[in-house]
Short mmCIF file of C-alpha atoms in Angstrom, two decimals:
data_model
loop_
_atom_site.label_atom_id
_atom_site.label_comp_id
_atom_site.label_asym_id
_atom_site.label_seq_id
_atom_site.Cartn_x
_atom_site.Cartn_y
_atom_site.Cartn_z
CA LYS Y 1 5.76 -4.55 -25.09
CA TRP Y 2 2.80 -3.42 -22.96
CA LEU Y 3 2.36 0.34 -23.68
CA ARG Y 4 1.48 -1.63 -27.27
CA ALA Y 5 -1.00 -3.68 -25.92
CA LYS Y 6 -4.06 -3.88 -28.34
CA THR Y 7 -6.04 -7.35 -27.45
CA GLU Y 8 -8.16 -6.63 -23.82
CA PRO Y 9 -5.70 -9.43 -22.01
CA GLU Y 10 -2.92 -7.55 -22.91
CA LYS Y 11 -5.00 -3.88 -22.28
CA SER Y 12 -5.56 -5.31 -18.46
CA ILE Y 13 -1.80 -6.99 -18.18
CA ALA Y 14 -0.65 -2.70 -19.06
CA ARG Y 15 -2.56 -0.91 -16.49
CA LYS Y 16 -1.70 -3.51 -13.36
CA HIS Y 17 2.06 -2.30 -14.53
CA PHE Y 18 1.04 1.36 -15.06
CA ASP Y 19 -0.59 1.83 -11.65
CA ALA Y 20 1.93 -0.12 -10.14
CA ALA Y 21 4.50 2.36 -11.74
CA ILE Y 22 2.49 4.99 -10.77
CA ASP Y 23 2.48 3.71 -6.84
CA THR Y 24 6.22 3.04 -6.53
CA MET Y 25 6.39 6.91 -7.99
CA LEU Y 26 3.88 7.69 -5.23
CA LEU Y 27 6.42 5.80 -2.37
CA TYR Y 28 8.67 8.48 -3.58
CA THR Y 29 6.72 11.38 -3.33
CA GLN Y 30 4.49 10.67 -0.25
CA THR Y 31 7.34 9.48 1.98
CA HIS Y 32 9.78 12.79 0.69
CA GLY Y 33 6.37 15.32 1.19
CA THR Y 34 6.73 16.49 -2.57
CA LEU Y 35 3.86 17.52 -4.53
CA PHE Y 36 3.25 15.78 -7.69
CA THR Y 37 1.64 16.78 -10.72
CA PRO Y 38 -1.55 13.91 -11.65
CA ASN Y 39 -1.68 15.05 -14.77
CA TRP Y 40 0.10 11.81 -17.09
CA MET Y 41 -1.36 9.64 -14.67
CA ASP Y 42 -4.38 7.55 -14.04
CA MET Y 43 -7.22 9.22 -12.40
CA GLU Y 44 -8.74 6.05 -12.09
CA PHE Y 45 -5.93 5.11 -9.50
CA VAL Y 46 -5.00 7.75 -7.90
CA THR Y 47 -8.23 10.34 -7.15
CA PRO Y 48 -9.10 8.36 -3.83
CA LEU Y 49 -5.80 9.60 -2.67
CA LEU Y 50 -6.24 13.57 -4.04
CA VAL Y 51 -9.35 12.90 -2.72
CA ALA Y 52 -8.19 11.95 1.50
CA ARG Y 53 -5.35 14.57 1.23
CA LYS Y 54 -7.58 17.38 0.73
CA GLN Y 55 -10.26 16.08 3.50
CA PHE Y 56 -7.32 15.80 5.52
CA ASP Y 57 -6.03 18.99 4.74
CA MET Y 58 -2.99 18.31 3.52
CA GLY Y 59 -1.82 22.41 2.66
CA THR Y 60 -1.70 22.95 6.84
CA ALA Y 61 -0.60 19.49 7.93
CA ARG Y 62 3.27 19.58 9.67
CA PHE Y 63 5.53 17.25 7.72
CA TYR Y 64 8.22 15.11 9.24
CA GLY Y 65 10.12 13.00 6.61
CA TYR Y 66 11.77 9.70 7.46
CA TRP Y 67 15.99 11.76 7.48
CA GLU Y 68 14.26 14.00 10.59
CA ASP Y 69 13.94 13.42 14.05
CA GLY Y 70 14.77 9.91 15.17
CA ASN Y 71 12.46 10.47 17.60
CA LEU Y 72 9.21 10.98 16.04
CA VAL Y 73 8.75 7.69 14.78
CA THR Y 74 10.89 4.25 15.19
CA LEU Y 75 10.40 1.39 13.16
CA SER Y 76 11.09 -1.84 13.45
CA PRO Y 77 12.50 -4.26 12.49
CA CYS Y 78 14.77 -1.31 11.71
CA ASN Y 79 15.52 -1.76 7.75
CA PRO Y 80 17.08 1.53 5.52
CA ASP Y 81 14.93 0.04 2.96
CA VAL Y 82 11.59 0.62 4.92
CA LEU Y 83 11.43 4.00 6.18
CA ALA Y 84 8.23 6.87 8.05
CA SER Y 85 7.38 9.69 7.30
CA ILE Y 86 4.61 11.73 9.29
CA TYR Y 87 1.87 14.70 8.14
CA ALA Y 88 0.55 16.04 11.51
CA HIS Y 89 -1.98 18.28 12.93
CA ASP Y 90 -2.60 19.00 16.73
CA ASP Y 91 -5.27 16.08 16.40
CA LYS Y 92 -4.68 13.81 13.66
CA LEU Y 93 -1.64 12.04 11.33
CA TRP Y 94 -1.29 9.75 8.79
CA LEU Y 95 2.04 7.34 9.02
CA VAL Y 96 3.48 7.29 5.39
CA VAL Y 97 5.20 3.75 5.37
CA GLY Y 98 8.00 3.27 2.21
CA ASN Y 99 9.19 0.01 1.61
CA TRP Y 100 11.54 -0.31 -1.38
CA THR Y 101 12.36 -4.08 -0.78
CA ASP Y 102 11.28 -6.58 -3.37
CA THR Y 103 9.23 -8.58 -0.13
CA GLU Y 104 6.24 -7.61 1.59
CA GLN Y 105 7.24 -5.94 5.34
CA THR Y 106 5.80 -6.23 8.93
CA VAL Y 107 6.61 -3.73 10.71
CA ASN Y 108 5.95 -1.54 14.36
CA ALA Y 109 6.05 1.93 14.31
CA LYS Y 110 6.10 3.41 17.63
CA LEU Y 111 5.28 6.72 17.97
CA ASN Y 112 5.48 9.51 19.92
CA LEU Y 113 2.52 11.12 19.80
CA ALA Y 114 2.89 13.67 22.10
CA LYS Y 115 5.45 15.32 19.75
CA ILE Y 116 3.57 14.85 16.64
CA SER Y 117 -0.02 14.71 17.39
CA PRO Y 118 -0.62 16.05 21.48
CA HIS Y 119 -4.14 16.55 20.81
CA LEU Y 120 -4.81 12.88 19.68
CA ASN Y 121 -5.84 10.36 21.60
CA ALA Y 122 -4.32 7.02 21.45
CA ALA Y 123 -6.49 5.29 23.81
CA THR Y 124 -10.28 6.11 21.55
CA ALA Y 125 -8.44 6.72 17.76
CA ILE Y 126 -9.57 5.94 14.86
CA ILE Y 127 -7.54 4.07 12.20
CA LYS Y 128 -8.10 4.85 8.83
CA ASN Y 129 -5.93 3.21 5.87
CA ILE Y 130 -5.36 5.33 3.27
CA TRP Y 131 -3.25 3.50 1.01
CA LYS Y 132 -2.65 0.54 0.28
CA ASP Y 133 -5.41 -1.97 2.91
CA GLY Y 134 -4.29 -4.25 5.26
CA THR Y 135 -4.74 -5.23 9.23
CA VAL Y 136 -3.29 -2.31 11.42
CA THR Y 137 -3.35 -3.36 14.93
CA HIS Y 138 -2.34 -0.77 17.98
CA ASP Y 139 -0.96 -1.18 21.30
CA GLY Y 140 -0.87 2.44 23.20
CA ASP Y 141 1.27 4.24 20.62
CA ASN Y 142 2.58 0.90 18.88
CA TYR Y 143 1.41 0.16 15.59
CA HIS Y 144 1.84 -2.88 13.97
CA PHE Y 145 0.81 -3.54 10.07
CA SER Y 146 2.68 -4.74 6.65
CA VAL Y 147 3.47 -2.58 3.80
CA PRO Y 148 3.67 -3.98 0.21
CA PRO Y 149 6.72 -4.28 -2.06
CA LYS Y 150 7.72 -1.09 -4.20
CA SER Y 151 4.65 0.84 -2.46
CA ALA Y 152 3.52 3.17 0.51
CA ARG Y 153 1.10 2.49 3.16
CA ILE Y 154 -0.55 5.35 4.67
CA ILE Y 155 -2.60 4.73 7.43
CA GLU Y 156 -4.82 7.95 9.28
CA ILE Y 157 -4.89 8.03 12.87
CA GLY Y 158 -6.97 10.82 14.16
CA ASN Y 159 -9.37 11.71 17.19
CA GLN Y 160 -13.42 10.40 16.58
#
C-alpha cells in the first residue's frame, strides 16, 4: 500500500518505510564487508554513508568480520543477534555493530586496539558517529553506546 502513495502524508510515510528498508539492507552489507549498488536506493538517505566511506578510504581498509577473530572485539551483554565487524587502518577504524533485534540494544564493545589499529591512541582518539546518532562514551578500549533496532551503528575511532 505504501508503494502507491498519492498524498503528501502518504508519501512521507512511504519514504520512512523505504528508508527503513534501506537501513535494514545496510545492516547486512556493512557487517559482512559487502559492497552495495545504490542505484535503486534513496540517494539522499545513503549519500552521507557513501561520502564517509570515501573519506575513510574504505578501499584500502582491512575488514574483520564478526565471525572471525573473537579476540578483536567483544560485545557485552552477549547477544547472538547483535554483532560487531571492523574496518581498520593502522591509525583509525570503523566499528560496525549490527542489531537484528526489534528493540534498541545498549552495548559495551571492548576493542583490542593493539591488534586492530596499532597506531591508534585511544586516550586521545576522536570518536565520530558515521551512521546513526547517539552518545558514545569510552574508558580505555571499552566503548559504550546504543544501536537502533534492525539497523547498524557505525562509529569511527581515529587519531586527531
